[in-house]
Amino acid sequence: MKLRCAVLDDYQSVATTVADWSPVAEEVEVVTFASHFATEDELVAALAEFDVIVTLRERVRFPAGLFARLPRLRLLVASGMRNSVIDFAAAQQCGVTVCGTASASTPPVELTWALLLGLARGIVTEANSLRADGPWQQTVGADLHGRRLGLLGLGKIGSRVATVGLAFGMDVHAWSQNLTEQRCAEAGVTLSGSKEELLATSDFVSIHLALSDRTRGLLGAPELALMRPTAYLINTSRAAIVDQDALVAALHAGTLAGAGVDVFDTEPLPAVHPLRTAPRLVATPHLGYVSQANYATYYGQAVEDIRAYLDGHPVRVLGGTP
């Protein structure tokens, strides 16, 4: 009898076409789910008869309670090599092997600039107006050349964002708790003396930090109040780094010129969420990692993970081996 593999949140219905699943076809039946399961009860009802689950990024939480309710589960494959919503200790206790995949840093870099440029030049407003035969030219674009780009975080993604900013002729500054002068010099940017200094002096602030106890709620109402009313905030990192209520309030009050957001406290975003109607906002449905090349990697390596597990030699194991 074949093992059953569930592929979760395949919104675009591409999981089985962007990668070659033939290496496991004789032993594994693959079922894809295009809709998100909003509750744990829904997940259990849908996944109770599956031996393998492929989950995309951090869309679905796997706490201890869920592992306990899925006794048939033996292999969980998560895209990327870092995941904050899987209880690895519980997986190990329940005999579930968890494996990851590679994940490119270039797609979120590109989306960061899509949001930043869209905000700066009023792309959404002007495009919608043109399609609706509205006013011809409503906005005056914000310049990038000579303006300051402040980066919260200068890791793989932040440093690539910095490179593009420098190419635009921007004055790029960066800050994070452990960032050094040497690291900034290597990236060709200036180290800000503090988070507060970076927020108060930047025309554009872009967040590129991992979510942790230190970064959760890093930008609340007091921090957003430091930013200039002509400044823009871009978050393609993690929603919890920014206080969502404080951001909505700042956008409504006009104390920020605008924000570009790709991550949310609840995903998919509820229909009544205040960010859906917030002014001065360009928002995308967590597309940072959603690209053809990245998906080919995610699902191609998911197949490799399943094949290796079937052969008794799991690869890219996360959180230890049960």
XYZ file of N, CA and C in Angstrom, residues 75-183:
327
model
N 6.604 11.757 8.535
C 7.563 12.692 7.931
C 6.884 14.022 7.667
N 7.502 15.097 8.160
C 7.039 16.456 7.910
C 8.143 17.187 7.168
N 7.829 17.690 5.974
C 8.796 18.444 5.183
C 8.371 19.905 5.161
N 9.273 20.777 5.620
C 8.997 22.207 5.651
C 9.975 22.925 4.738
N 9.488 23.833 3.900
C 10.393 24.570 3.032
C 11.214 25.546 3.858
N 12.498 25.638 3.504
C 13.431 26.428 4.283
C 14.078 25.570 5.354
N 15.181 26.076 5.900
C 15.915 25.324 6.920
C 15.734 25.908 8.316
N 14.803 26.841 8.437
C 14.502 27.411 9.750
C 12.991 27.587 9.840
N 12.421 27.156 10.967
C 10.975 27.224 11.111
C 10.624 27.444 12.578
N 9.907 28.526 12.852
C 9.593 28.896 14.233
C 8.239 28.383 14.707
N 7.481 27.696 13.849
C 6.130 27.269 14.224
C 6.001 25.753 14.345
N 7.116 25.053 14.281
C 7.115 23.606 14.470
C 7.715 23.295 15.837
N 7.015 22.487 16.621
C 7.529 22.032 17.908
C 8.393 20.803 17.638
N 9.694 21.034 17.505
C 10.591 19.948 17.119
C 10.701 18.879 18.202
N 10.651 19.293 19.454
C 10.713 18.318 20.546
C 9.505 17.399 20.506
N 8.323 17.964 20.242
C 7.111 17.150 20.157
C 7.172 16.214 18.964
N 7.712 16.713 17.838
C 7.847 15.860 16.661
C 8.729 14.658 16.982
N 9.837 14.929 17.639
C 10.750 13.845 17.997
C 10.081 12.855 18.940
N 9.349 13.365 19.896
C 8.675 12.498 20.864
C 7.629 11.619 20.189
N 6.994 12.156 19.144
C 5.949 11.402 18.436
C 6.509 10.563 17.293
N 7.824 10.546 17.135
C 8.426 9.724 16.098
C 8.313 10.303 14.706
N 8.190 11.617 14.600
C 8.066 12.286 13.303
C 9.408 12.904 12.915
N 9.924 12.539 11.762
C 11.125 13.161 11.218
C 10.729 14.466 10.531
N 11.465 15.533 10.800
C 11.200 16.830 10.168
C 12.397 17.187 9.294
N 12.137 17.462 8.026
C 13.193 17.827 7.087
C 12.895 19.183 6.458
N 13.939 19.835 5.991
C 13.781 21.140 5.356
C 14.284 21.135 3.929
N 14.311 22.322 3.345
C 14.821 22.502 1.991
C 15.631 23.793 1.954
N 16.338 23.991 0.880
C 16.998 25.271 0.664
C 15.948 26.342 0.390
N 16.336 27.596 0.553
C 15.442 28.725 0.256
C 16.295 29.906 -0.156
N 16.019 30.463 -1.316
C 16.830 31.570 -1.834
C 16.469 32.878 -1.144
N 17.466 33.737 -0.977
C 17.234 35.048 -0.363
C 16.887 36.117 -1.391
N 17.053 35.819 -2.680
C 16.807 36.857 -3.688
C 15.325 37.210 -3.884
N 14.378 36.259 -3.834
C 12.976 36.661 -4.039
C 12.471 37.698 -3.042
N 12.722 37.555 -1.719
C 12.263 38.615 -0.816
C 12.978 39.937 -1.026
N 14.225 39.902 -1.484
C 14.929 41.150 -1.816
C 14.188 41.876 -2.935
N 13.839 41.126 -3.965
C 13.163 41.730 -5.115
C 11.793 42.271 -4.734
N 11.070 41.531 -3.882
C 9.753 42.019 -3.471
C 9.889 43.256 -2.592
N 10.911 43.305 -1.763
C 11.154 44.499 -0.951
C 11.248 45.735 -1.831
N 11.993 45.611 -2.904
C 12.141 46.759 -3.800
C 10.879 47.030 -4.604
N 10.115 45.990 -4.913
C 8.831 46.211 -5.587
C 7.910 47.047 -4.702
N 7.861 46.723 -3.410
C 7.018 47.483 -2.490
C 7.546 48.892 -2.292
N 8.863 49.011 -2.110
C 9.446 50.333 -1.883
C 9.215 51.249 -3.079
N 9.483 50.750 -4.262
C 9.294 51.559 -5.467
C 7.819 51.848 -5.715
N 6.971 50.845 -5.446
C 5.540 51.075 -5.614
C 5.038 52.187 -4.725
N 5.537 52.225 -3.481
C 5.166 53.299 -2.562
C 5.716 54.642 -3.030
N 7.001 54.650 -3.340
C 7.665 55.910 -3.671
C 7.056 56.589 -4.886
N 6.632 55.803 -5.846
C 6.114 56.386 -7.093
C 4.607 56.270 -7.231
N 3.902 55.889 -6.179
C 2.445 55.845 -6.222
C 1.895 54.925 -7.281
N 2.555 53.788 -7.497
C 2.205 52.912 -8.618
C 0.766 52.408 -8.542
N 0.346 51.936 -7.369
C -1.002 51.372 -7.247
C -2.053 52.451 -7.489
N -1.883 53.591 -6.866
C -2.840 54.693 -7.038
C -2.941 55.109 -8.490
N -1.795 55.307 -9.126
C -1.802 55.793 -10.511
C -2.303 54.729 -11.487
N -1.937 53.466 -11.270
C -2.395 52.405 -12.171
C -3.899 52.217 -12.072
N -4.433 52.232 -10.836
C -5.877 52.081 -10.667
C -6.628 53.257 -11.272
N -6.082 54.448 -11.117
C -6.721 55.635 -11.680
C -6.743 55.583 -13.200
N -5.644 55.142 -13.788
C -5.579 55.056 -15.249
C -6.606 54.056 -15.780
N -6.719 52.913 -15.119
C -7.679 51.903 -15.568
C -9.121 52.382 -15.427
N -9.368 53.233 -14.434
C -10.733 53.703 -14.180
C -11.024 55.032 -14.870
N -10.100 55.487 -15.753
C -10.250 56.784 -16.412
C -10.383 57.894 -15.372
N -9.578 57.768 -14.327
C -9.571 58.784 -13.278
C -8.629 59.922 -13.618
N -8.290 60.733 -12.624
C -7.396 61.878 -12.869
C -6.065 61.431 -13.470
N -5.554 62.214 -14.365
C -4.263 61.951 -14.997
C -3.176 62.579 -14.115
N -2.414 61.726 -13.446
C -1.384 62.128 -12.489
C -1.997 62.701 -11.208
N -1.897 61.926 -10.141
C -2.397 62.367 -8.840
C -1.289 62.556 -7.820
N -0.192 61.847 -8.021
C 0.853 61.821 -7.001
C 2.130 62.469 -7.513
N 2.967 62.896 -6.575
C 4.308 63.375 -6.888
C 5.275 62.393 -6.250
N 6.029 61.689 -7.055
C 6.865 60.605 -6.570
C 7.964 61.064 -5.629
N 8.278 60.199 -4.673
C 9.400 60.440 -3.762
C 10.683 59.953 -4.423
N 11.725 60.761 -4.386
C 13.008 60.390 -4.976
C 13.747 59.393 -4.091
N 14.530 58.542 -4.713
C 15.403 57.623 -4.001
C 16.840 58.130 -3.956
N 17.304 58.650 -5.073
C 18.690 59.111 -5.157
C 18.957 60.203 -4.114
N 19.987 59.987 -3.324
C 20.350 60.960 -2.313
C 19.578 60.858 -1.015
N 18.550 59.990 -0.974
C 17.762 59.813 0.251
C 18.357 58.695 1.097
N 17.980 58.675 2.361
C 18.549 57.691 3.273
C 17.662 56.468 3.384
N 18.279 55.315 3.175
C 17.630 54.020 3.371
C 18.155 53.420 4.665
N 17.269 53.202 5.620
C 17.653 52.599 6.890
C 17.243 51.149 6.947
N 18.193 50.277 7.198
C 17.928 48.848 7.230
C 18.012 48.327 8.654
N 16.949 47.706 9.099
C 16.962 46.998 10.375
C 17.346 45.560 10.077
N 18.624 45.270 10.209
C 19.136 43.950 9.868
C 19.981 43.999 8.613
N 21.149 43.351 8.666
C 22.057 43.354 7.520
C 22.600 41.942 7.283
N 21.683 40.978 7.288
C 22.045 39.606 6.977
C 22.040 39.375 5.474
N 21.715 38.142 5.065
C 21.721 37.817 3.637
C 20.778 38.709 2.846
N 19.567 38.874 3.358
C 18.572 39.670 2.634
C 18.880 41.151 2.775
N 19.142 41.616 3.993
C 19.414 43.022 4.214
C 20.599 43.527 3.419
N 21.656 42.723 3.337
C 22.836 43.167 2.595
C 22.559 43.258 1.101
N 21.709 42.367 0.579
C 21.334 42.451 -0.835
C 20.456 43.677 -1.095
N 19.558 43.965 -0.156
C 18.747 45.180 -0.277
C 19.653 46.406 -0.263
N 20.677 46.380 0.568
C 21.626 47.486 0.638
C 22.330 47.702 -0.695
N 22.717 46.612 -1.343
C 23.411 46.715 -2.629
C 22.563 47.444 -3.665
N 21.272 47.126 -3.688
C 20.370 47.798 -4.630
C 20.215 49.268 -4.256
N 20.078 49.545 -2.962
C 19.969 50.928 -2.520
C 21.173 51.755 -2.923
N 22.353 51.179 -2.776
C 23.570 51.880 -3.183
C 23.574 52.124 -4.686
N 23.069 51.152 -5.454
C 23.004 51.324 -6.907
C 22.073 52.466 -7.299
N 21.046 52.706 -6.491
C 20.138 53.834 -6.727
C 20.742 55.159 -6.267
N 21.927 55.119 -5.649
C 22.543 56.335 -5.147
C 21.994 56.770 -3.807
N 21.490 55.817 -3.027
C 20.945 56.144 -1.718
C 22.051 56.117 -0.655
N 21.809 56.824 0.407
C 22.683 56.834 1.576
C 22.167 55.740 2.505
N 22.855 54.606 2.548
C 22.336 53.426 3.233
C 22.953 53.293 4.628
N 22.086 53.223 5.628
C 22.499 53.001 7.014
C 21.845 51.717 7.503
N 22.426 51.104 8.520
C 21.879 49.858 9.049
C 22.067 49.805 10.559
N 21.193 49.025 11.196
C 21.302 48.793 12.637
C 20.686 47.449 12.979
N 21.310 46.740 13.876
C 20.714 45.630 14.609
C 21.522 45.493 15.889
N 21.054 44.715 16.806
C 21.653 44.686 18.134
C 23.110 44.251 18.143
N 23.491 43.364 17.241
C 24.859 42.859 17.233
C 25.643 43.280 15.985
N 25.134 44.240 15.258
C 25.793 44.671 14.027
C 27.067 45.452 14.346
N 28.102 45.200 13.568
C 29.398 45.824 13.815
C 29.787 46.782 12.690
N 30.738 47.667 13.011
C 31.295 48.582 12.013
C 31.917 47.794 10.862
N 32.603 46.706 11.186
C 33.265 45.916 10.156
C 32.260 45.317 9.178
N 31.169 44.756 9.715
C 30.160 44.165 8.832
C 29.550 45.227 7.936
